[in-house]
Amino acid sequence: MSVAAQPLANDHAHEEGHHEPTFIEKYIFSTDHKMIAKQYLITGLIMGFIGIAMSMLMRLQLAWPNETFWIYEVLLGKFGEDGVMDPSIYLALSTIHGTIMIFYVLTAGLSGTFSNLLIPLQIGARDMASGFMNMLSYWLFAISCVVIVSSFFVEAGPASSGWTVYPPLSALPQAIGGSGLGMTLWLVAITIFVASSLLGSLNYIVTVLNLRTQGMTMTRLPLTIWAFFVTAIIGVVSFPVLLAAGLLLLMDRSFGTSFFLSDIYIQGEVLSYQGGSPVLYEHLFWFLGHPEVYIVLLPALGITSEIIATNSRKPIFGYRAMIASILAIAFLSTVVWGHHMFVSGMNPFLGSVFTFTTLLIAIPSGVKAFNYITTLWKGNLQLNPGMLFSIGLVSTFVTGGLTGIILGDSTLDINVHDTYFVIAHFHLVMGISALYGLFAGIYHWFPKMFGRMMNKNLGYVHFWITAIGAYGIFFPMHFIGMAGLPRRYYKFTEFPYFDDLADTNILISVFAFITAGAQLFFVYNFIHSIFYGKKAERNPWRSTTLEWTTPVEHIHGNWPGEIPKVYRWSYDYSKMNKEDTDYIIPGQDYVPQNVPIQENEEEMNE
């Protein structure tokens, strides 16, 4: 673990002659990890706003279910005739919204962007291990985006069986309109997405293991790299299981097999399926589904580790404990999937086992939260937008995680399963936390991606409206969930029992519209800053990691000369000399990783 991998022979490839790339080579089919990171980011943001638009349509319907709105007819066509939302399209919106946000935004948009951008730069590599595989990974992701969005334009509508696409609804094309071609397109899109994810993950793993610069031992890696590295390993282990489930489901749909179907009746007709089990699909799906939570969360937590340490001007507290917690989370995330299935008829003893492993994962999660708070304690805090979003992530990670204790207990979960309590929990602990990580990473590394600074004041407006709005949306959901309000219903006016909750639903929707509107500040800030933002310095945040030693202008191979060597760990902030009389570098409260150990200092964390 303490031996750095030797740089490959292509270290000096930049010295060889290179022809000037064409527009297509530079911006479309690029093999440069920095450009591919931008492609992932912009594609992920576009998909994110498509997903947000779907959620706004759902909130409009839930708040005012008996009203007509012209926007339904404009955006939904025949499914919104005369301004009335068709019930079938509500379930489709729920399905595609969940799919887009979880896979296309929080998985590919977050991990694809920052793994590509930071892994080579922070470990001291010229590029990814395979530039071609990296390019192929992005373009498979882009094709998958097109396929999933195109499902809205088929006659019977997109997939309508929830983002988990449980059979038998998803396995029988004749079940409902959304079980037809739209469902097939969903499965095709996810198959392509898994191929993209696996190519990317394998590339990240090989790059971290083999292309670290001289002196960059595993215990000198920034926590961002540890998070991306372990996330890639989780993806390689769990995504193939979803691929298998999807392919078996396609066979049930198209070739008459019975992996997930048995004893099915439709309108009195007995179908020929025998011997399958929809619960088998649940096991396969959730074997990916729960690790997916940490495939989404770990990159955000890694980004937060870097930003909190940098803007606290303090070393990260408990570096090795943080690595251990990442590894523990990775392992435990693969043995807790059954807590999604407590109401599936599971053996009570097996349920108790999954309850135990689920509650166990609170320990490494608690270690991370404690270490973040301790790093912030008595730090010289620089409250820029990236730092605010990182602190916001710690907040939502803790509050959302507390409700996870309830849902992880089989006896308590049964009471709130499939209610808005579950929606509130996973949106806070995974959705909002990961989005905060995405925003924090964009604000922090925007100067490295685009060579300019984002507007700080617009960033403050973006954060505070988003932070207040997020709690305004999901905090009340816990209460309507405990009152029994079920998820995925497009209206509740037929149930007098829920009449008292109507005003709460309106309140949630108002907060949702305000929060969605706040993202326009971010969009304007992002686009405007790319072209007109203040030009960035080489190291605007006074950080210690290697990416800030590269020129502001992007060049082939990242560094113009030799790759810098590493002499110290990633978090030498506010480090004093042995006599505690001054900083190691006088007047400078940080020491970059490429600065040799001085005579008057003690090396840390080795």
Coordinates of C-alpha atoms in Angstrom, one line a residue:
M1 CA 0.0 0.0 0.0
S2 CA 3.0 2.3 0.5
V3 CA 4.6 1.6 -2.9
A4 CA 3.8 4.1 -5.6
A5 CA 3.1 2.8 -9.1
Q6 CA 5.8 3.7 -11.6
P7 CA 4.7 6.1 -14.4
L8 CA 4.2 4.5 -17.7
A9 CA 6.4 5.1 -20.8
N10 CA 3.9 7.7 -22.1
D11 CA 5.1 10.2 -19.5
H12 CA 7.1 12.0 -22.2
A13 CA 4.6 11.4 -25.0
H14 CA 3.8 15.2 -24.9
E15 CA 7.3 15.9 -26.1
E16 CA 6.6 14.1 -29.4
G17 CA 5.0 16.0 -32.3
H18 CA 1.2 16.3 -32.3
H19 CA -0.9 17.6 -35.2
E20 CA -3.3 20.4 -34.3
P21 CA -6.6 18.6 -33.6
T22 CA -9.7 19.5 -35.6
F23 CA -12.9 20.8 -34.1
I24 CA -14.4 17.3 -34.1
E25 CA -11.3 15.7 -32.6
K26 CA -11.0 18.4 -29.9
Y27 CA -14.7 18.9 -28.9
I28 CA -16.7 15.9 -30.1
F29 CA -14.6 12.7 -30.2
S30 CA -12.0 13.8 -27.8
T31 CA -9.8 11.4 -25.9
D32 CA -8.6 14.1 -23.5
H33 CA -9.9 13.4 -20.0
K34 CA -10.5 17.1 -19.3
M35 CA -12.7 17.5 -22.4
I36 CA -14.6 14.3 -21.6
A37 CA -15.2 15.6 -18.1
K38 CA -16.9 18.7 -19.6
Q39 CA -18.9 16.5 -21.9
Y40 CA -20.2 14.4 -19.0
L41 CA -20.9 17.6 -17.0
I42 CA -22.9 19.4 -19.7
T43 CA -24.8 16.3 -20.7
G44 CA -25.6 15.5 -17.1
L45 CA -26.8 19.0 -16.4
I46 CA -29.1 18.9 -19.5
M47 CA -30.5 15.5 -18.3
G48 CA -30.9 17.0 -14.8
F49 CA -33.1 19.8 -16.0
I50 CA -35.2 17.4 -18.0
G51 CA -35.6 15.4 -14.8
I52 CA -36.5 18.5 -12.8
A53 CA -39.1 19.5 -15.4
M54 CA -40.8 16.1 -14.9
S55 CA -40.8 16.6 -11.2
M56 CA -42.4 20.0 -11.6
L57 CA -45.2 18.5 -13.7
M58 CA -45.8 15.9 -11.0
R59 CA -45.9 18.5 -8.2
L60 CA -48.3 20.6 -10.2
Q61 CA -50.6 17.6 -10.5
L62 CA -50.3 16.7 -6.8
A63 CA -50.9 20.2 -5.5
W64 CA -53.9 21.0 -7.7
P65 CA -55.3 17.6 -9.0
N66 CA -58.7 18.9 -10.2
E67 CA -57.3 22.0 -12.1
T68 CA -56.5 22.2 -15.8
F69 CA -53.1 23.6 -16.9
W70 CA -52.2 24.4 -20.5
I71 CA -48.6 23.3 -20.0
Y72 CA -49.8 19.7 -19.8
E73 CA -51.1 19.9 -23.3
V74 CA -48.0 21.7 -24.5
L75 CA -45.5 19.2 -23.0
L76 CA -47.4 16.0 -22.8
G77 CA -49.4 16.1 -26.1
K78 CA -52.3 13.6 -26.1
F79 CA -51.5 12.6 -22.5
G80 CA -52.4 16.2 -21.4
E81 CA -55.4 16.9 -23.6
D82 CA -57.6 19.8 -22.5
G83 CA -55.1 20.6 -19.8
V84 CA -55.8 17.4 -17.8
M85 CA -53.0 15.0 -17.0
D86 CA -53.6 11.4 -18.1
P87 CA -53.1 9.1 -15.0
S88 CA -50.8 6.8 -17.1
I89 CA -48.4 9.6 -17.9
Y90 CA -48.0 10.5 -14.2
L91 CA -46.6 7.1 -13.5
A92 CA -44.4 7.4 -16.6
L93 CA -43.1 10.8 -15.4
S94 CA -42.3 9.2 -12.0
T95 CA -40.5 6.3 -13.7
I96 CA -38.3 8.4 -16.1
H97 CA -37.7 11.2 -13.5
G98 CA -36.2 8.6 -11.1
T99 CA -34.2 6.8 -13.8
I100 CA -32.7 10.1 -15.2
M101 CA -31.9 11.6 -11.8
I102 CA -30.3 8.4 -10.3
F103 CA -28.5 7.0 -13.3
Y104 CA -27.9 9.9 -15.7
V105 CA -27.4 12.8 -13.4
L106 CA -26.1 11.5 -10.0
T107 CA -24.1 8.5 -11.3
A108 CA -22.8 9.6 -14.7
G109 CA -23.1 13.4 -14.4
L110 CA -21.3 13.4 -11.0
S111 CA -18.9 10.5 -11.1
G112 CA -18.2 10.7 -14.8
T113 CA -17.4 14.4 -14.6
F114 CA -15.1 14.5 -11.6
S115 CA -13.5 11.1 -11.9
N116 CA -12.5 12.1 -15.4
L117 CA -11.3 15.5 -14.4
L118 CA -9.5 14.8 -11.2
I119 CA -8.1 11.2 -11.3
P120 CA -5.2 12.0 -13.8
L121 CA -4.7 15.5 -12.4
Q122 CA -4.6 14.6 -8.7
I123 CA -2.5 11.4 -9.1
G124 CA 0.0 13.0 -11.5
A125 CA -0.9 11.3 -14.8
R126 CA -0.9 12.5 -18.3
D127 CA -4.3 11.1 -19.0
M128 CA -6.5 8.1 -18.3
A129 CA -5.1 4.6 -19.0
S130 CA -7.1 4.4 -22.2
G131 CA -8.2 7.5 -23.9
F132 CA -10.2 5.6 -26.5
M133 CA -12.1 3.6 -23.8
N134 CA -12.8 6.9 -22.0
M135 CA -14.3 8.5 -25.2
L136 CA -16.3 5.3 -25.9
S137 CA -17.7 5.4 -22.3
Y138 CA -19.0 9.0 -22.8
W139 CA -20.6 8.3 -26.2
L140 CA -22.3 5.2 -24.9
F141 CA -23.7 7.4 -22.1
A142 CA -24.8 10.0 -24.6
I143 CA -26.5 7.4 -26.8
S144 CA -28.3 6.0 -23.7
C145 CA -29.5 9.5 -22.9
V146 CA -31.0 9.9 -26.4
V147 CA -32.7 6.4 -26.1
I148 CA -34.3 7.1 -22.7
V149 CA -35.6 10.6 -23.8
S150 CA -36.9 9.2 -27.1
S151 CA -39.2 6.9 -25.2
F152 CA -41.4 9.9 -24.6
F153 CA -42.2 10.1 -28.3
V154 CA -43.5 6.6 -28.8
E155 CA -47.3 6.3 -29.3
A156 CA -48.1 4.3 -26.1
G157 CA -45.8 6.4 -24.0
P158 CA -42.6 5.7 -22.0
A159 CA -42.0 3.1 -19.3
S160 CA -44.6 3.3 -16.6
S161 CA -43.7 0.8 -13.9
G162 CA -41.7 2.9 -11.5
W163 CA -37.9 3.4 -11.8
T164 CA -37.4 -0.1 -10.3
V165 CA -39.5 -1.6 -13.2
Y166 CA -40.8 -4.5 -11.2
P167 CA -42.4 -7.4 -13.1
P168 CA -45.0 -8.5 -13.9
L169 CA -46.0 -5.0 -14.9
S170 CA -42.7 -4.4 -16.8
A171 CA -42.6 -7.9 -18.2
L172 CA -46.0 -8.0 -20.0
P173 CA -46.2 -5.7 -23.0
Q174 CA -49.9 -5.9 -23.0
A175 CA -50.3 -4.9 -19.3
I176 CA -50.6 -1.1 -19.8
G177 CA -49.5 1.3 -22.5
G178 CA -46.2 2.1 -20.8
S179 CA -45.3 -1.6 -20.8
G180 CA -45.0 -1.6 -24.5
L181 CA -42.2 -0.1 -26.7
G182 CA -41.5 2.5 -24.1
M183 CA -40.5 -0.2 -21.6
T184 CA -38.3 -1.9 -24.2
L185 CA -36.5 1.4 -24.9
W186 CA -36.0 1.8 -21.1
L187 CA -34.3 -1.6 -21.0
V188 CA -32.1 -0.9 -24.0
A189 CA -31.1 2.5 -22.6
I190 CA -30.1 0.9 -19.3
T191 CA -28.1 -1.8 -21.0
I192 CA -26.1 0.8 -22.9
F193 CA -25.7 2.8 -19.8
V194 CA -24.3 -0.2 -17.9
A195 CA -21.8 -0.8 -20.7
S196 CA -20.7 2.9 -20.4
S197 CA -20.4 2.7 -16.7
L198 CA -18.3 -0.5 -16.7
L199 CA -15.9 0.9 -19.3
G200 CA -15.5 4.1 -17.3
S201 CA -15.1 2.2 -14.0
L202 CA -12.4 -0.2 -15.3
N203 CA -10.5 2.8 -16.7
Y204 CA -10.6 4.6 -13.4
I205 CA -9.4 1.6 -11.5
V206 CA -6.5 0.9 -13.8
T207 CA -5.5 4.5 -13.9
V208 CA -5.3 4.9 -10.1
L209 CA -3.4 1.6 -9.7
N210 CA -0.9 2.1 -12.5
L211 CA -0.4 5.7 -13.4
R212 CA 0.4 7.4 -10.0
T213 CA 3.4 9.7 -10.2
Q214 CA 6.6 9.1 -8.3
G215 CA 6.0 9.4 -4.5
M216 CA 2.2 9.2 -4.8
T217 CA 1.6 6.3 -2.5
M218 CA -1.9 5.2 -1.7
T219 CA -1.7 6.9 1.7
R220 CA -0.9 10.2 0.0
L221 CA -3.9 10.1 -2.3
P222 CA -6.5 12.8 -1.8
L223 CA -9.8 11.4 -0.4
T224 CA -11.5 12.4 -3.6
I225 CA -9.4 9.8 -5.4
W226 CA -10.1 7.1 -2.8
A227 CA -13.8 7.8 -3.2
F228 CA -13.7 7.6 -7.0
F229 CA -11.5 4.5 -6.9
V230 CA -13.8 2.6 -4.5
T231 CA -16.9 3.8 -6.3
A232 CA -15.5 2.3 -9.5
I233 CA -15.0 -1.0 -7.8
I234 CA -18.6 -1.0 -6.4
G235 CA -19.8 -0.3 -10.0
V236 CA -17.8 -3.2 -11.5
V237 CA -19.2 -5.6 -8.8
S238 CA -22.8 -4.5 -8.9
F239 CA -23.8 -3.1 -12.3
P240 CA -23.4 -6.5 -14.1
V241 CA -26.2 -7.8 -11.9
L242 CA -28.6 -5.1 -13.1
L243 CA -27.5 -6.0 -16.7
A244 CA -28.4 -9.6 -16.1
A245 CA -31.8 -8.7 -14.6
G246 CA -32.5 -6.4 -17.6
L247 CA -31.5 -9.1 -20.2
L248 CA -33.7 -11.7 -18.4
L249 CA -36.6 -9.3 -18.3
L250 CA -36.1 -8.6 -22.1
M251 CA -36.3 -12.4 -22.7
D252 CA -39.5 -12.7 -20.6
R253 CA -41.0 -9.8 -22.7
S254 CA -39.9 -11.0 -26.1
F255 CA -39.0 -14.7 -26.1
G256 CA -41.6 -16.3 -23.9
T257 CA -39.3 -17.3 -21.0
S258 CA -40.5 -17.3 -17.4
F259 CA -37.7 -16.0 -15.3
F260 CA -39.9 -13.5 -13.4
L261 CA -43.4 -14.6 -14.3
S262 CA -45.7 -17.3 -13.1
D263 CA -49.5 -17.9 -12.9
I264 CA -50.5 -14.6 -14.6
Y265 CA -54.1 -13.7 -15.4
I266 CA -55.1 -10.7 -17.6
Q267 CA -58.8 -10.0 -17.9
G268 CA -59.7 -13.6 -17.1
E269 CA -57.2 -15.0 -19.6
V270 CA -54.6 -17.4 -18.2
L271 CA -51.2 -16.8 -19.6
S272 CA -48.7 -19.6 -20.2
Y273 CA -46.0 -18.5 -17.9
Q274 CA -44.9 -21.0 -15.2
G275 CA -42.2 -21.3 -12.6
G276 CA -40.8 -17.7 -12.5
S277 CA -40.7 -15.3 -9.5
P278 CA -40.9 -11.5 -9.5
V279 CA -39.1 -11.6 -6.2
L280 CA -36.1 -13.0 -7.9
Y281 CA -36.0 -9.8 -10.0
E282 CA -36.3 -7.7 -6.8
H283 CA -33.2 -9.5 -5.4
L284 CA -31.2 -8.8 -8.6
F285 CA -32.3 -5.2 -8.9
W286 CA -31.6 -4.3 -5.4
F287 CA -28.2 -6.0 -5.4
L288 CA -27.3 -3.1 -7.6
G289 CA -30.0 -0.7 -6.2
H290 CA -28.4 -0.3 -2.8
P291 CA -24.8 -0.1 -3.8
E292 CA -26.1 2.5 -6.3
V293 CA -26.8 4.8 -3.3
Y294 CA -23.1 4.8 -2.5
I295 CA -22.1 4.9 -6.2
V296 CA -23.9 8.2 -6.1
L297 CA -22.9 9.3 -2.6
L298 CA -19.2 8.4 -2.3
P299 CA -18.0 10.7 -5.1
A300 CA -20.0 13.6 -3.5
L301 CA -18.4 12.8 -0.1
G302 CA -15.0 12.6 -1.6
I303 CA -15.5 16.1 -3.2
T304 CA -16.7 17.4 0.2
S305 CA -13.6 16.0 2.0
E306 CA -11.4 18.0 -0.3
I307 CA -13.4 21.2 -0.2
I308 CA -13.9 21.2 3.5
A309 CA -10.2 20.7 4.2
T310 CA -9.2 23.4 1.7
N311 CA -11.7 26.0 3.0
S312 CA -11.2 25.2 6.7
R313 CA -7.4 25.7 6.1
K314 CA -6.9 22.6 8.3
P315 CA -5.8 19.1 7.6
I316 CA -8.7 16.7 7.2
F317 CA -9.4 15.1 10.5
G318 CA -8.9 11.3 10.7
Y319 CA -7.5 10.7 7.1
R320 CA -7.0 7.0 7.6
A321 CA -10.3 6.6 9.4
M322 CA -12.0 8.3 6.4
I323 CA -10.3 5.7 4.1
A324 CA -11.4 2.9 6.4
S325 CA -15.0 4.2 6.4
I326 CA -15.1 4.4 2.6
L327 CA -13.9 0.8 2.4
A328 CA -16.4 -0.3 5.1
I329 CA -19.3 1.4 3.3
A330 CA -18.3 -0.2 0.0
F331 CA -18.4 -3.7 1.6
L332 CA -21.5 -3.2 3.7
S333 CA -23.4 -1.6 0.8
T334 CA -23.4 -5.0 -1.0
V335 CA -24.9 -6.9 1.9
V336 CA -27.9 -4.7 2.8
W337 CA -30.1 -4.9 -0.3
G338 CA -32.8 -6.9 1.4
H339 CA -34.0 -3.9 3.5
H340 CA -35.8 -2.8 0.3
M341 CA -37.8 -6.0 0.4
F342 CA -39.2 -6.2 4.0
V343 CA -42.8 -6.4 2.6
S344 CA -42.1 -9.0 0.0
G345 CA -42.8 -11.9 2.2
M346 CA -39.2 -12.3 3.3
N347 CA -38.4 -14.8 6.1
P348 CA -38.4 -12.8 9.4
F349 CA -35.0 -14.2 10.4
L350 CA -33.5 -13.1 7.1
G351 CA -35.2 -9.7 7.6
S352 CA -33.4 -9.4 11.0
V353 CA -30.1 -10.2 9.3
F354 CA -30.6 -7.3 6.8
T355 CA -31.7 -5.1 9.6
F356 CA -28.4 -5.8 11.5
T357 CA -26.2 -5.1 8.4
T358 CA -28.2 -2.0 7.6
L359 CA -27.8 -0.5 11.0
L360 CA -24.1 -1.5 10.9
I361 CA -23.5 0.8 7.9
A362 CA -24.4 3.8 10.2
I363 CA -21.0 3.4 11.9
P364 CA -18.7 4.3 9.0
S365 CA -21.3 6.9 7.9
G366 CA -21.2 8.4 11.4
V367 CA -17.4 8.4 11.3
K368 CA -17.4 10.5 8.1
A369 CA -19.9 13.0 9.5
F370 CA -18.0 13.3 12.8
N371 CA -14.7 13.8 10.9
Y372 CA -16.2 16.6 8.7
I373 CA -17.6 18.4 11.8
T374 CA -14.2 18.0 13.6
T375 CA -12.4 19.4 10.5
L376 CA -14.7 22.4 10.5
W377 CA -14.3 23.0 14.3
K378 CA -12.1 26.0 15.0
G379 CA -11.1 26.2 11.3
N380 CA -10.4 29.4 9.5
L381 CA -13.5 28.9 7.4
Q382 CA -13.7 30.4 3.9
L383 CA -17.5 30.4 3.2
N384 CA -17.5 30.4 -0.6
P385 CA -20.3 28.7 -2.5
G386 CA -18.4 25.4 -2.8
M387 CA -17.9 25.3 0.9
L388 CA -21.5 26.2 1.7
F389 CA -22.7 23.3 -0.5
S390 CA -20.2 21.0 1.1
I391 CA -21.5 21.9 4.6
G392 CA -25.1 21.5 3.3
L393 CA -24.2 18.0 2.2
V394 CA -23.1 17.1 5.7
S395 CA -26.4 18.5 7.0
T396 CA -28.6 16.5 4.6
F397 CA -26.4 13.4 4.9
V398 CA -27.0 13.4 8.7
T399 CA -30.7 14.3 8.6
G400 CA -31.5 11.9 5.8
G401 CA -29.4 9.2 7.4
L402 CA -31.4 9.4 10.7
T403 CA -34.6 8.4 8.9
G404 CA -32.7 5.6 7.4
I405 CA -32.5 4.0 10.8
I406 CA -36.3 3.8 10.8
L407 CA -36.5 2.3 7.3
G408 CA -33.7 -0.1 8.0
D409 CA -35.6 -1.7 10.8
S410 CA -38.0 -4.3 9.4
T411 CA -40.7 -3.8 12.1
L412 CA -40.7 0.0 11.6
D413 CA -40.3 0.0 7.8
I414 CA -43.5 -2.0 7.2
N415 CA -45.6 1.0 8.6
V416 CA -44.1 3.6 6.2
H417 CA -43.1 1.4 3.2
D418 CA -44.2 2.9 -0.1
T419 CA -45.3 6.1 1.5
Y420 CA -43.9 9.7 1.1
F421 CA -41.7 9.0 4.1
V422 CA -39.5 6.8 1.8
I423 CA -39.4 9.5 -0.8
A424 CA -38.4 12.1 1.8
H425 CA -35.6 9.8 3.1
F426 CA -33.9 8.9 -0.1
H427 CA -34.2 12.3 -1.7
L428 CA -32.4 13.9 1.3
V429 CA -29.8 11.3 2.0
M430 CA -29.0 10.5 -1.7
G431 CA -30.6 13.0 -4.1
I432 CA -30.0 16.3 -2.4
S433 CA -26.7 15.3 -0.8
A434 CA -25.3 14.1 -4.1
L435 CA -26.6 17.2 -5.9
Y436 CA -24.9 19.4 -3.2
G437 CA -21.7 17.4 -3.9
L438 CA -22.1 18.1 -7.7
F439 CA -22.7 21.8 -7.2
A440 CA -19.8 22.0 -4.7
G441 CA -17.5 20.3 -7.2
I442 CA -18.6 22.6 -10.0
Y443 CA -18.0 25.8 -8.0
H444 CA -14.6 24.5 -6.7
W445 CA -13.1 23.1 -9.9
F446 CA -14.8 25.5 -12.4
P447 CA -11.5 27.4 -12.6
K448 CA -9.7 24.2 -13.5
M449 CA -12.3 23.2 -16.1
F450 CA -12.9 26.5 -17.8
G451 CA -10.0 28.9 -16.6
R452 CA -12.5 31.4 -15.2
M453 CA -14.2 32.0 -11.8
M454 CA -17.9 31.8 -11.2
N455 CA -19.8 34.7 -9.7
K456 CA -19.6 34.3 -5.9
N457 CA -22.7 36.4 -5.1
L458 CA -24.9 34.4 -7.5
G459 CA -23.5 31.3 -5.9
Y460 CA -24.7 32.5 -2.5
V461 CA -28.2 33.1 -3.8
H462 CA -28.2 29.7 -5.5
F463 CA -27.2 28.0 -2.3
W464 CA -29.5 29.6 0.2
I465 CA -32.7 29.3 -1.9
T466 CA -31.8 25.7 -2.7
A467 CA -30.9 24.8 0.9
I468 CA -34.1 26.3 2.4
G469 CA -36.2 25.0 -0.5
A470 CA -34.9 21.4 -0.2
Y471 CA -35.8 21.2 3.5
G472 CA -39.1 22.9 2.7
I473 CA -39.9 20.1 0.2
F474 CA -38.8 17.0 1.9
F475 CA -39.2 17.8 5.6
P476 CA -43.0 17.9 5.4
M477 CA -43.0 14.7 3.3
H478 CA -41.9 12.8 6.4
F479 CA -45.1 13.8 8.2
I480 CA -47.5 13.1 5.3
G481 CA -45.7 9.7 4.9
M482 CA -46.2 8.9 8.6
A483 CA -49.9 9.8 8.0
G484 CA -50.0 7.0 5.4
L485 CA -50.0 9.0 2.1
P486 CA -48.9 6.5 -0.5
R487 CA -46.4 7.3 -3.3
R488 CA -47.0 7.1 -7.0
Y489 CA -50.7 8.1 -6.8
Y490 CA -51.5 10.9 -9.2
K491 CA -54.3 12.3 -7.0
F492 CA -55.8 11.7 -3.6
T493 CA -59.2 13.4 -3.9
E494 CA -61.0 10.0 -3.9
F495 CA -59.7 9.3 -0.4
P496 CA -61.4 11.6 2.2
Y497 CA -58.9 10.3 4.8
F498 CA -56.2 12.4 3.1
D499 CA -58.2 15.6 2.7
D500 CA -56.3 17.2 5.6
L501 CA -53.0 16.7 3.8
A502 CA -54.0 18.6 0.7
D503 CA -52.6 22.0 2.0
T504 CA -49.3 20.3 2.9
N505 CA -49.0 19.0 -0.6
I506 CA -49.6 22.5 -1.9
L507 CA -46.9 23.9 0.4
I508 CA -44.4 21.2 -0.8
S509 CA -45.2 22.1 -4.4
V510 CA -44.6 25.8 -3.8
F511 CA -41.2 25.1 -2.3
A512 CA -40.5 22.8 -5.2
F513 CA -41.2 25.5 -7.8
I514 CA -39.1 28.1 -5.9
T515 CA -36.2 25.7 -5.6
A516 CA -36.4 24.8 -9.3
G517 CA -36.4 28.5 -10.1
A518 CA -33.3 29.0 -8.0
Q519 CA -31.4 26.7 -10.4
L520 CA -31.8 29.4 -13.1
F521 CA -29.3 31.5 -11.1
F522 CA -26.9 28.6 -11.4
V523 CA -27.5 28.1 -15.1
Y524 CA -26.9 31.8 -15.8
N525 CA -23.8 31.9 -13.6
F526 CA -22.4 28.7 -15.2
I527 CA -22.9 29.8 -18.9
H528 CA -22.0 33.5 -18.3
S529 CA -18.8 32.6 -16.4
I530 CA -17.6 30.3 -19.1
F531 CA -17.3 33.2 -21.5
Y532 CA -17.2 36.3 -19.3
G533 CA -16.1 35.2 -15.8
K534 CA -13.0 36.7 -14.1
K535 CA -9.9 34.9 -15.4
A536 CA -8.7 32.3 -12.8
E537 CA -5.3 32.2 -11.2
R538 CA -3.4 28.9 -11.3
N539 CA -4.3 28.1 -7.7
P540 CA -7.2 30.3 -6.7
W541 CA -8.2 28.3 -3.5
R542 CA -4.5 27.9 -2.3
S543 CA -4.9 24.1 -2.4
T544 CA -2.2 21.5 -1.8
T545 CA -3.2 18.9 -4.5
L546 CA -1.5 18.4 -7.8
E547 CA -4.2 19.6 -10.2
W548 CA -3.4 23.2 -9.1
T549 CA 0.2 22.9 -10.3
T550 CA -0.9 22.6 -14.0
P551 CA -1.2 25.6 -16.2
V552 CA -4.6 27.4 -16.4
E553 CA -4.7 26.8 -20.1
H554 CA -5.4 23.2 -20.9
I555 CA -2.5 21.5 -22.7
H556 CA -1.9 18.0 -24.0
G557 CA -0.5 15.8 -21.1
N558 CA -1.5 18.3 -18.3
W559 CA 2.1 19.4 -17.4
P560 CA 4.4 21.2 -19.9
G561 CA 7.5 19.5 -18.6
E562 CA 8.1 16.6 -16.3
I563 CA 5.3 15.4 -14.0
P564 CA 5.9 16.8 -10.5
K565 CA 7.0 14.3 -7.9
V566 CA 5.1 14.0 -4.6
Y567 CA 6.8 14.3 -1.2
R568 CA 3.9 14.6 1.3
W569 CA 0.2 13.8 1.9
S570 CA -2.7 15.8 0.5
Y571 CA -3.7 18.0 3.5
D572 CA -0.7 20.0 4.7
Y573 CA -2.7 23.1 5.7
S574 CA -1.7 25.5 8.4
K575 CA 1.3 23.4 9.2
M576 CA 3.8 24.9 11.6
N577 CA 7.5 24.1 11.9
K578 CA 9.0 22.1 14.7
E579 CA 9.4 25.2 16.9
D580 CA 5.7 26.3 16.2
T581 CA 7.1 29.8 15.3
D582 CA 5.9 30.0 11.7
Y583 CA 4.4 28.1 8.8
I584 CA 6.7 25.7 6.9
I585 CA 6.7 28.2 4.0
P586 CA 6.7 31.6 5.7
G587 CA 3.5 33.6 5.2
Q588 CA 1.8 30.7 3.3
D589 CA -0.6 28.5 5.3
Y590 CA -0.4 25.5 2.9
V591 CA 2.3 23.3 1.4
P592 CA 1.7 21.7 -2.0
Q593 CA 2.3 18.0 -2.4
N594 CA 5.2 18.6 -4.8
V595 CA 7.2 20.6 -2.2
P596 CA 10.0 18.5 -0.6
I597 CA 10.0 17.9 3.1
Q598 CA 11.8 20.7 4.9
E599 CA 14.4 20.3 7.5
N600 CA 12.3 22.0 10.2
E601 CA 9.1 19.9 9.7
E602 CA 7.8 16.5 10.6
E603 CA 6.0 14.5 7.9
M604 CA 2.4 13.6 8.7
N605 CA 0.2 10.7 7.9
E606 CA 2.9 8.4 6.5

